[in-house]
Amino acid sequence: MATRPTMESRRDQMFPLLAPQEIDRLRRFGEIRHYAKGEMVLSAGKDVEGLLVILSGEVRIASHHTNDEIVVHAPGSFLGELAHLSGRPSLVDGQAVSDVEAILIAPAHLREVMVAEAEIGERIMRALILRRVRLLEQNVGGPVIVGRADNRDVLRLEGFLARNGHPHERLDPDADGCAKALLERFHVSPAELPIVVCANGTMLRNPSENALARCIGLTRAVDSSKLYDAAIVGSGPAGLAAAVYGASEGLSVIVIDCRAFGGQAGASARIENYLGFPTGISGLALMARAYNQAQKFGAEMIIPDEVRSIGRDTEDGDAFVLLLASGQSIRARSVVIASGAEYRRLSLDNLPDYEGAHVHYWASPLEARLCAGQEVALVGAGNSAGQGAVYLSGVASKVWLIVRGKSLDATMSRYLCDRIAAQPNIEVLVETEIDALEGKDGVLDHVSWRSAGNAETVRRAISHVFLFIGAAPNTGWLAQFGVERDSKGFVLAEALAGENRFPFQTSRRGIFAVGDVRAASIKRVAAAVGEGAQVVSALHAWLADVRDASSAVASTFGART
Ligand SMILES: Cc1cc2nc3c(=O)[nH]c(=O)nc-3n(C[C@H](O)[C@H](O)[C@H](O)COP(=O)(O)OP(=O)(O)OC[C@H]3O[C@@H](n4cnc5c(N)ncnc54)[C@H](O)[C@@H]3O)c2cc1C
């Protein structure tokens, strides 16, 4: 059954009208602002000042690129979407149609509204999320990427924006008149594609994810003078759970992720075994909710940036300093390592030639679009492989599921094995391994595999290979600070409190490890979320100890002087 677009089915929730008494309750969180007819209230690419509750007059919201109208806000309505929660740049333009009087609620006060006025806060939060979903559904707002859909850098940039819940538009340089105009305007030759044009007018040539994130205001400069209660490394389920529980319990929290929020879970096409979602939920949708929830409670996000090393603060011996790939540093009284694990790769020499455009580690709608109607090969035998195979079988003509072991039963959940057996276009090849990838100029055209007991290699015309062959932790950077790991690199930290009474604490006091990165953890979303929630009580206990110790030092020092 076709689903109705969000805009149509949820318009009332997306654009609710607040009653006069509700508006009165919001007055104490904001200040009165006036805008003259024709004045820009919001400009795409510029930081938003806060949520605007309209008291009189009207504001027209429109796409920056096309000027197509999205909505006209009238008295009782409020202007804003998720960018207003964190004060990031606006994705759309807003212009006063007549003289406007409004209450401006700054992001920090908006978060207070969410907590102090729960019922109104819930309606506002739902509207902000639905408005972002609507922008994503209709590709309105955000940067414009000019490049071909199957180009590996276009896929990289589109994948980055999609996984961070940021809308964008892609223009095909061969078919789109606007694309041609942009290339002429910026003097770009086809060899230099893709380019990205940001809402603030900046043009980037094939940018890194980091450069793109800076240009569109997704990531911010870190305040290196601020001392956070907790720095959380990784925004997968474990890190986001620690952020939600920590920030909601009053801790100042900063989360750093080198890719996108959601971690491995964000790559899951459909999570069916997470408590409370009987019909399943896409990993990205589940993680986007957690990401917004953490921001609602005031957790700060630095995405994308990588934590490269950890050390002691030279000014405050009780604090830690994290050094980031961007050269910035973060100071915190405690650190939660929630850096999960990274996908494993096949050991084929020419694998890097095809990664990105033809060899994939995710099966999202972006990748699915590329292999519609074609045969694909998918390697793996765990639940992630099963989910990927089922998802791709809906678009590909055939999915060859290549399994090294003797069967799927030992490694994949029963419900997925049954679903695979019921799909006529999935063929499972056990005791089989890919032994060659062939192609030209980075374009994969054939894949070969060999099965045990079969001397002959099978060679098929396949252009897309999906690898779901497990993951290993990337924790080398912790070794230099003496954080102990097991032989596979997983961080040693016990879930139960030991002698030092801090569960999840590593061999370094004040540094904790949760989720997939922790040795002996259960590699599941629910387990990671549980550990992220639990570690917060250990953080409270640790922070109280640090405070007691420093006040003891202060009083001793005070008594002597
Ligand atoms: C495709 C797929 C499908 C899955 N399906 C299911 C399922 O249906 N049910 C289920 O229960 N489990 C599922 N899993 C497993 C589940 O997703 C993981 O157990 C869970 O995501 C682990 O959470 P985590 O927060 O510990 O780590 P991760 O999810 O791995 O997140 C870690 C994060 O840390 C970041 N990071 C790493 N190093 C650094 C650094 N140095 N600096 C900054 N950031 C860093 C990474 O970018 C990442 O975002 C699936 C996994 C995959 C890959």
XYZ file of C-alpha atoms and ligand atoms in Angstrom:
614
model
C 0.000 0.000 0.000
C 1.375 3.418 -0.936
C 2.116 5.644 2.062
C 0.916 9.220 2.028
C 3.725 11.760 2.227
C 4.249 13.167 5.722
C 3.141 16.653 4.654
C -0.314 15.484 3.674
C -1.081 13.041 6.464
C 0.272 15.050 9.381
C -0.284 18.661 8.427
C -2.073 19.535 11.675
C 0.775 18.175 13.780
C 3.364 19.818 11.546
C 1.789 23.261 11.727
C -0.190 23.362 15.006
C -1.826 26.550 16.246
C -1.156 27.490 19.866
C -4.088 28.763 21.947
C -3.815 32.285 23.475
C -3.331 30.823 26.999
C -0.539 28.584 25.696
C 1.159 31.568 24.082
C 0.909 33.438 27.387
C 2.702 30.546 29.121
C 5.528 30.811 26.602
C 6.092 34.558 27.088
C 8.431 34.104 30.080
C 10.876 32.072 27.934
C 11.354 34.699 25.229
C 11.428 38.334 24.227
C 9.208 40.380 21.905
C 10.538 41.044 18.384
C 9.153 43.178 15.550
C 9.739 42.738 11.817
C 8.646 45.209 9.141
C 6.717 44.057 6.062
C 9.168 42.588 3.516
C 11.948 42.006 6.099
C 13.758 38.649 6.070
C 12.919 36.836 9.300
C 14.973 33.763 8.360
C 17.680 33.392 5.701
C 18.886 29.995 4.490
C 22.500 29.435 5.511
C 22.406 31.968 8.367
C 22.239 30.935 12.034
C 18.727 31.062 13.459
C 18.174 33.179 16.552
C 15.430 30.971 17.925
C 11.834 29.806 17.599
C 9.368 32.595 16.713
C 5.792 32.444 18.012
C 3.695 34.769 15.849
C 1.497 37.238 17.761
C 0.403 39.322 14.775
C 1.163 39.475 11.050
C 2.268 36.711 8.683
C 5.576 35.152 7.565
C 6.008 33.287 4.262
C 8.410 30.311 4.381
C 9.933 29.294 1.040
C 12.685 27.223 -0.526
C 15.888 29.247 -0.917
C 16.700 27.742 -4.323
C 13.291 27.844 -6.001
C 11.330 30.307 -3.840
C 8.488 27.739 -3.844
C 6.181 28.416 -0.907
C 6.230 25.879 1.932
C 3.810 27.523 4.360
C 2.576 30.922 5.559
C 2.719 31.307 9.344
C -0.111 33.339 10.874
C -0.872 34.363 14.520
C -0.753 31.358 16.882
C 1.665 29.541 14.629
C 5.412 29.254 15.250
C 8.431 29.378 12.909
C 11.121 26.793 13.282
C 12.395 23.302 12.530
C 15.131 21.163 14.077
C 17.834 23.763 13.351
C 16.088 25.986 15.924
C 16.774 23.513 18.712
C 20.512 24.008 18.407
C 20.715 27.440 16.746
C 22.207 26.054 13.524
C 21.777 27.730 10.119
C 18.290 27.901 8.662
C 17.481 25.594 5.742
C 14.792 27.869 4.297
C 13.943 31.550 3.820
C 11.237 33.349 5.800
C 9.928 36.798 4.861
C 7.423 39.024 6.669
C 4.304 39.348 4.497
C 3.035 42.169 6.736
C 4.357 43.842 9.888
C 5.013 41.073 12.397
C 5.110 40.897 16.189
C 6.481 37.663 17.637
C 7.997 36.064 20.734
C 11.586 34.990 20.064
C 12.633 31.958 22.138
C 16.398 31.358 21.954
C 17.584 27.704 21.611
C 18.656 27.388 25.268
C 15.258 28.694 26.435
C 13.461 26.477 23.918
C 15.072 23.495 25.620
C 13.736 24.868 28.945
C 10.246 25.012 27.386
C 10.550 21.312 26.463
C 11.231 20.431 30.085
C 9.084 22.967 31.985
C 6.032 22.948 29.675
C 5.954 19.277 28.762
C 2.650 19.266 26.861
C 3.372 22.351 24.739
C 7.003 21.204 24.437
C 5.898 17.842 23.037
C 3.747 19.523 20.363
C 6.558 21.872 19.398
C 9.125 19.040 19.275
C 6.841 16.888 17.125
C 6.281 19.805 14.723
C 10.038 20.512 14.468
C 10.777 16.860 13.655
C 7.937 16.556 11.128
C 9.010 19.741 9.389
C 12.545 18.331 8.991
C 11.116 15.032 7.717
C 9.066 16.978 5.211
C 12.129 18.886 3.977
C 13.982 15.575 3.651
C 11.077 13.929 1.811
C 10.808 16.752 -0.683
C 14.545 17.506 -0.967
C 13.976 21.113 0.029
C 16.695 23.105 1.784
C 20.334 22.305 2.367
C 23.179 22.307 -0.148
C 22.965 21.489 -3.856
C 25.259 18.712 -5.116
C 26.029 18.751 -8.821
C 27.231 15.345 -10.017
C 26.129 11.994 -11.410
C 24.143 9.661 -9.129
C 26.618 6.772 -9.500
C 29.769 8.828 -8.863
C 31.512 7.564 -5.710
C 32.043 11.055 -4.299
C 28.413 11.986 -4.932
C 27.428 8.818 -3.054
C 29.858 9.662 -0.251
C 28.459 13.192 0.155
C 24.817 12.168 -0.245
C 25.342 9.320 2.220
C 26.925 11.683 4.742
C 24.048 14.177 4.516
C 21.369 11.476 4.585
C 22.879 9.784 7.639
C 23.003 13.135 9.420
C 19.361 13.869 8.610
C 20.282 16.915 6.518
C 18.288 17.644 3.352
C 20.001 18.326 0.052
C 19.269 18.505 -3.643
C 21.240 16.705 -6.370
C 21.372 17.987 -9.914
C 22.483 15.820 -12.819
C 25.070 17.744 -14.899
C 23.976 15.935 -18.101
C 20.265 16.506 -17.816
C 19.561 19.520 -15.631
C 19.569 23.078 -16.980
C 20.205 24.550 -13.507
C 23.238 22.289 -13.106
C 24.675 23.501 -16.392
C 24.085 27.120 -15.343
C 25.862 26.523 -12.021
C 28.857 24.903 -13.736
C 29.157 27.868 -16.103
C 28.762 30.382 -13.294
C 31.508 28.782 -11.179
C 33.715 27.851 -14.202
C 33.734 24.160 -13.309
C 34.818 21.536 -15.837
C 33.164 18.062 -15.839
C 36.391 16.534 -14.498
C 36.100 18.641 -11.356
C 32.688 17.261 -10.365
C 31.059 16.891 -7.953
C 30.675 20.386 -6.621
C 28.534 21.473 -3.703
C 26.823 24.857 -3.535
C 25.922 25.772 0.056
C 22.989 27.994 1.010
C 25.402 30.777 2.016
C 26.611 30.876 -1.617
C 29.932 29.117 -1.025
C 30.957 26.616 -3.705
C 33.036 23.588 -2.663
C 34.844 21.329 -5.129
C 34.486 17.660 -4.144
C 34.753 18.520 -0.433
C 35.615 16.254 2.479
C 32.699 15.495 4.818
C 34.327 17.770 7.366
C 34.556 20.731 4.985
C 30.946 20.208 3.904
C 29.767 19.977 7.533
C 31.538 23.242 8.384
C 30.100 25.007 5.358
C 26.503 24.046 6.149
C 26.904 24.708 9.880
C 26.442 21.075 10.912
C 29.540 21.211 13.080
C 30.650 24.027 15.331
C 33.878 25.270 16.859
C 34.489 23.711 20.278
C 34.764 26.013 23.295
C 38.099 24.655 24.576
C 37.881 26.739 27.761
C 34.710 24.926 28.878
C 35.103 21.978 31.242
C 32.388 19.391 30.486
C 31.203 16.823 33.022
C 31.428 14.134 30.337
C 32.867 13.820 26.833
C 31.299 10.916 24.956
C 33.256 9.428 22.066
C 30.788 8.013 19.524
C 27.133 8.750 18.816
C 25.858 5.229 18.181
C 23.142 3.810 20.446
C 25.504 3.555 23.444
C 26.847 7.119 23.150
C 23.417 8.652 22.476
C 21.877 6.791 25.429
C 24.648 8.108 27.705
C 24.035 11.608 26.284
C 20.243 11.477 26.790
C 20.433 10.162 30.348
C 23.457 12.301 31.293
C 22.084 15.573 29.895
C 18.578 14.944 31.247
C 20.090 14.417 34.706
C 21.855 17.760 34.594
C 25.354 16.811 33.411
C 27.076 19.015 30.842
C 27.712 16.600 27.985
C 29.499 16.799 24.657
C 29.332 14.006 22.048
C 31.903 13.594 19.269
C 31.447 11.329 16.238
C 33.753 10.985 13.267
C 30.990 10.082 10.788
C 27.316 10.530 11.609
C 24.948 9.947 14.497
C 23.577 6.437 14.850
C 26.749 4.366 14.405
C 26.217 0.865 13.048
C 22.572 0.958 14.072
C 22.062 3.923 11.738
C 23.059 1.616 8.871
C 20.420 -0.970 9.648
C 17.611 -1.078 7.080
C 15.129 -2.422 9.629
C 15.617 -3.250 13.298
C 12.922 -5.694 14.298
C 14.114 -6.843 17.704
C 14.324 -3.516 19.547
C 11.834 -3.388 22.395
C 8.703 -1.362 21.732
C 8.680 -1.414 17.929
C 6.529 -4.416 16.991
C 6.487 -3.502 13.306
C 10.234 -2.763 13.229
C 11.906 0.582 12.664
C 14.672 1.738 10.352
C 17.929 2.185 12.263
C 18.244 5.753 10.997
C 14.753 6.696 12.206
C 15.414 5.198 15.650
C 18.759 6.935 15.961
C 17.441 10.283 14.663
C 14.909 10.263 17.500
C 17.681 9.627 20.026
C 19.876 12.331 18.482
C 17.081 14.924 18.712
C 16.233 13.776 22.230
C 19.843 14.269 23.371
C 19.867 17.782 21.880
C 16.537 18.572 23.506
C 18.202 17.980 26.881
C 21.149 20.193 25.889
C 23.834 17.666 24.869
C 26.284 19.317 22.459
C 27.221 17.483 19.252
C 30.475 17.657 17.316
C 29.919 15.707 14.062
C 32.008 14.884 12.117
C 35.301 15.019 13.966
C 37.502 12.197 15.185
C 38.996 11.823 18.646
C 42.665 11.064 17.976
C 44.149 11.025 21.475
C 43.434 11.512 25.116
C 45.579 12.978 27.899
C 45.550 14.886 31.161
C 44.714 18.591 31.254
C 47.866 20.501 32.169
C 45.884 23.199 34.036
C 43.561 20.886 35.964
C 45.088 17.505 36.817
C 41.645 15.981 37.465
C 40.424 16.715 33.965
C 41.046 15.024 30.612
C 41.801 16.603 27.256
C 40.646 14.978 24.017
C 42.462 16.019 20.852
C 40.390 15.999 17.677
C 41.393 15.459 14.044
C 40.354 19.072 13.315
C 43.044 20.259 15.742
C 40.490 21.330 18.364
C 40.531 20.072 21.940
C 37.807 19.220 24.452
C 38.191 19.328 28.255
C 36.095 17.037 30.418
C 36.047 15.580 33.941
C 35.102 12.146 32.618
C 35.213 10.322 29.285
C 32.834 7.670 27.955
C 34.281 5.571 25.133
C 31.309 4.474 23.002
C 33.217 4.162 19.740
C 31.745 0.791 18.743
C 33.287 -1.138 15.924
C 34.097 -0.640 12.259
C 33.182 -2.926 9.366
C 35.667 -5.569 8.194
C 36.855 -5.643 4.576
C 37.595 -8.479 2.145
C 41.264 -9.160 1.506
C 41.234 -8.570 -2.261
C 43.983 -6.330 -3.638
C 41.741 -4.295 -5.933
C 38.911 -3.837 -3.389
C 39.718 -0.105 -2.824
C 39.218 0.546 -6.576
C 35.514 -0.201 -6.201
C 34.734 0.913 -2.641
C 32.257 3.760 -2.452
C 30.588 3.333 -5.843
C 30.411 -0.473 -6.292
C 31.431 -2.111 -3.014
C 29.205 -1.006 -0.144
C 29.109 -1.456 3.611
C 25.569 -0.079 3.987
C 22.310 -0.876 2.228
C 20.374 2.377 2.419
C 17.954 3.779 -0.203
C 20.945 5.513 -1.833
C 22.681 2.212 -2.603
C 19.398 0.469 -3.396
C 18.691 3.093 -6.072
C 21.923 2.091 -7.852
C 21.172 -1.600 -8.117
C 17.477 -1.528 -9.014
C 16.663 -4.398 -11.377
C 20.211 -5.814 -11.270
C 21.827 -8.876 -9.671
C 23.870 -8.094 -6.546
C 26.220 -10.104 -4.326
C 26.018 -9.765 -0.543
C 28.606 -11.348 1.732
C 27.901 -12.200 5.367
C 25.924 -14.480 7.656
C 24.918 -12.311 10.610
C 21.701 -10.394 11.221
C 23.014 -7.313 9.444
C 23.637 -9.431 6.311
C 20.158 -10.940 6.603
C 18.506 -7.538 6.916
C 20.514 -6.227 3.974
C 19.612 -9.204 1.769
C 15.892 -8.914 2.536
C 15.948 -5.162 1.948
C 17.821 -5.420 -1.370
C 15.616 -8.265 -2.595
C 12.860 -5.658 -2.840
C 14.759 -3.711 -5.519
C 17.370 -6.034 -7.068
C 16.445 -8.729 -9.598
C 18.486 -11.262 -7.613
C 20.537 -11.294 -4.393
C 23.365 -13.839 -4.180
C 23.937 -14.282 -0.425
C 27.503 -15.542 -0.050
C 28.209 -17.327 3.217
C 31.579 -18.700 4.294
C 30.163 -21.135 6.882
C 28.037 -24.250 6.422
C 24.664 -22.548 7.114
C 22.991 -19.374 8.290
C 21.294 -20.959 11.302
C 24.151 -20.591 13.738
C 24.700 -16.885 13.135
C 21.403 -15.367 11.992
C 18.123 -14.929 13.894
C 15.392 -17.416 13.017
C 12.981 -14.761 11.734
C 15.548 -13.553 9.189
C 16.453 -17.091 8.047
C 12.729 -17.737 7.479
C 12.280 -14.483 5.604
C 15.276 -15.233 3.361
C 13.936 -18.727 2.636
C 10.619 -17.145 1.609
C 12.201 -14.706 -0.882
C 12.362 -16.335 -4.333
C 15.051 -13.899 -5.542
C 17.565 -14.558 -2.742
C 19.893 -17.501 -3.346
C 22.093 -18.586 -0.429
C 25.504 -19.998 -1.343
C 27.126 -21.661 1.684
C 30.831 -22.492 2.057
C 31.482 -19.914 -0.655
C 33.933 -17.013 -0.920
C 34.401 -14.202 -3.412
C 37.786 -14.601 -5.067
C 37.864 -11.870 -7.714
C 36.423 -8.497 -8.623
C 36.827 -7.334 -12.224
C 36.196 -4.020 -13.886
C 37.733 -1.005 -15.549
C 38.396 2.562 -14.396
C 36.778 1.944 -11.016
C 33.604 0.480 -12.557
C 32.930 -3.068 -11.350
C 31.414 -5.358 -13.970
C 32.072 -8.960 -12.870
C 32.334 -10.865 -9.603
C 33.673 -14.417 -9.214
C 33.226 -16.827 -6.356
C 34.245 -20.348 -5.496
C 32.348 -22.874 -3.382
C 33.879 -25.691 -1.286
C 33.947 -28.981 -3.152
C 33.462 -27.229 -6.470
C 36.615 -26.826 -8.535
C 35.076 -24.296 -10.882
C 34.806 -20.604 -10.248
C 31.445 -18.982 -10.937
C 31.742 -15.615 -12.752
C 28.704 -13.349 -13.045
C 27.956 -9.899 -14.409
C 27.498 -8.015 -11.126
C 28.259 -4.348 -10.468
C 27.362 -4.032 -6.781
C 28.748 -6.011 -3.853
C 27.604 -5.557 -0.262
C 29.882 -6.585 2.594
C 28.429 -7.358 6.023
C 31.258 -9.436 7.442
C 31.483 -8.180 10.977
C 33.320 -5.407 12.682
C 36.428 -4.761 14.744
C 37.033 -1.973 17.287
C 39.200 0.967 16.326
C 40.849 1.607 19.685
C 44.564 1.943 18.922
C 44.457 5.616 19.939
C 43.595 4.603 23.534
C 46.718 2.499 24.034
C 49.081 5.444 24.412
C 47.049 6.652 27.409
C 47.279 3.225 29.044
C 43.656 2.156 28.588
C 43.852 -1.644 28.626
C 42.316 -3.703 25.803
C 41.972 -7.393 25.084
C 43.882 -9.176 22.307
C 41.264 -8.128 19.709
C 41.356 -4.480 20.738
C 38.102 -4.374 22.733
C 38.345 -2.171 25.833
C 38.435 -3.936 29.192
C 35.754 -2.575 31.515
C 33.412 -4.512 33.762
C 29.654 -3.950 33.672
C 29.448 -4.697 37.409
C 31.052 -2.418 39.961
C 34.295 -3.878 41.244
C 36.481 -2.726 44.095
C 36.484 0.841 42.834
C 32.617 0.855 42.767
C 32.411 2.371 39.285
C 30.841 0.019 36.745
C 32.107 0.304 33.139
C 35.324 1.974 34.329
C 38.436 1.145 32.296
C 41.941 0.680 33.649
C 42.148 4.498 33.772
C 40.010 6.099 36.472
C 37.436 8.527 35.072
C 37.414 6.821 31.661
C 34.486 4.484 30.984
C 33.639 2.165 28.066
C 30.161 1.075 26.926
C 28.522 -0.717 23.985
C 30.203 -2.729 21.247
C 33.669 -1.334 22.018
C 33.637 -2.938 25.471
C 35.126 -6.429 25.740
C 32.471 -9.067 26.468
C 29.540 -6.768 25.685
C 26.502 -8.112 23.848
C 26.623 -6.665 20.338
C 23.024 -5.487 20.107
C 21.267 -2.114 19.990
C 19.334 -2.753 23.207
C 22.479 -3.830 25.073
C 24.352 -0.729 23.890
C 21.464 1.529 24.932
C 21.300 -0.186 28.331
C 25.011 0.281 28.963
C 24.844 3.929 27.858
C 22.027 4.545 30.336
C 23.725 2.635 33.165
C 27.092 4.349 32.864
C 25.501 7.657 33.868
C 25.144 6.567 37.499
C 28.863 5.713 37.483
C 29.576 9.188 36.068
C 27.623 10.806 38.914
C 29.571 8.795 41.486
C 32.891 9.581 39.819
C 32.132 13.318 39.522
C 31.097 13.425 43.202
C 34.434 11.802 44.135
C 36.362 14.335 42.061
C 34.425 17.197 43.657
C 34.983 15.813 47.196
C 38.686 15.373 46.522
C 39.105 18.901 45.171
C 37.137 20.479 48.049
C 39.278 18.491 50.538
C 42.402 19.851 48.838
C 40.921 23.358 48.899
C 40.039 23.213 52.595
C 43.458 21.776 53.517
C 45.115 24.455 51.459
C 42.786 27.091 53.004
C 43.554 25.881 56.572
C 47.281 26.216 56.019
C 47.197 29.729 54.622
C 23.815 -3.270 9.239
C 23.657 -3.582 10.707
C 22.420 -4.028 11.174
C 22.250 -4.294 12.545
N 21.017 -4.711 12.980
C 20.804 -4.918 14.302
C 19.509 -5.311 14.777
O 18.575 -5.489 14.007
N 19.340 -5.465 16.118
C 20.356 -5.279 17.008
O 20.112 -5.386 18.210
N 21.600 -4.939 16.587
C 21.861 -4.744 15.255
N 23.110 -4.417 14.807
C 24.185 -4.250 15.804
C 24.069 -2.871 16.490
O 23.885 -1.888 15.492
C 25.317 -2.569 17.312
O 25.437 -3.545 18.326
C 25.195 -1.185 17.971
O 25.073 -0.174 16.989
C 26.422 -0.875 18.847
O 26.277 0.430 19.342
P 27.521 1.287 19.862
O 26.956 2.621 20.201
O 28.228 0.537 20.911
O 28.536 1.412 18.641
P 28.360 1.860 17.129
O 26.962 1.724 16.691
O 29.422 1.149 16.385
O 28.701 3.437 17.171
C 29.998 3.898 17.415
C 30.165 5.306 16.872
O 31.441 5.806 17.285
C 32.027 6.557 16.233
N 33.484 6.570 16.439
C 34.347 5.514 16.395
N 35.609 5.919 16.684
C 35.538 7.261 16.924
C 36.509 8.259 17.263
N 37.797 7.962 17.477
N 36.099 9.542 17.380
C 34.782 9.883 17.196
N 33.840 8.957 16.889
C 34.201 7.675 16.760
C 31.579 5.840 14.972
O 31.584 6.722 13.845
C 30.160 5.388 15.346
O 29.182 6.323 14.925
C 23.333 -4.142 13.449
C 24.584 -3.716 12.968
C 24.753 -3.439 11.607
C 26.106 -2.984 11.102
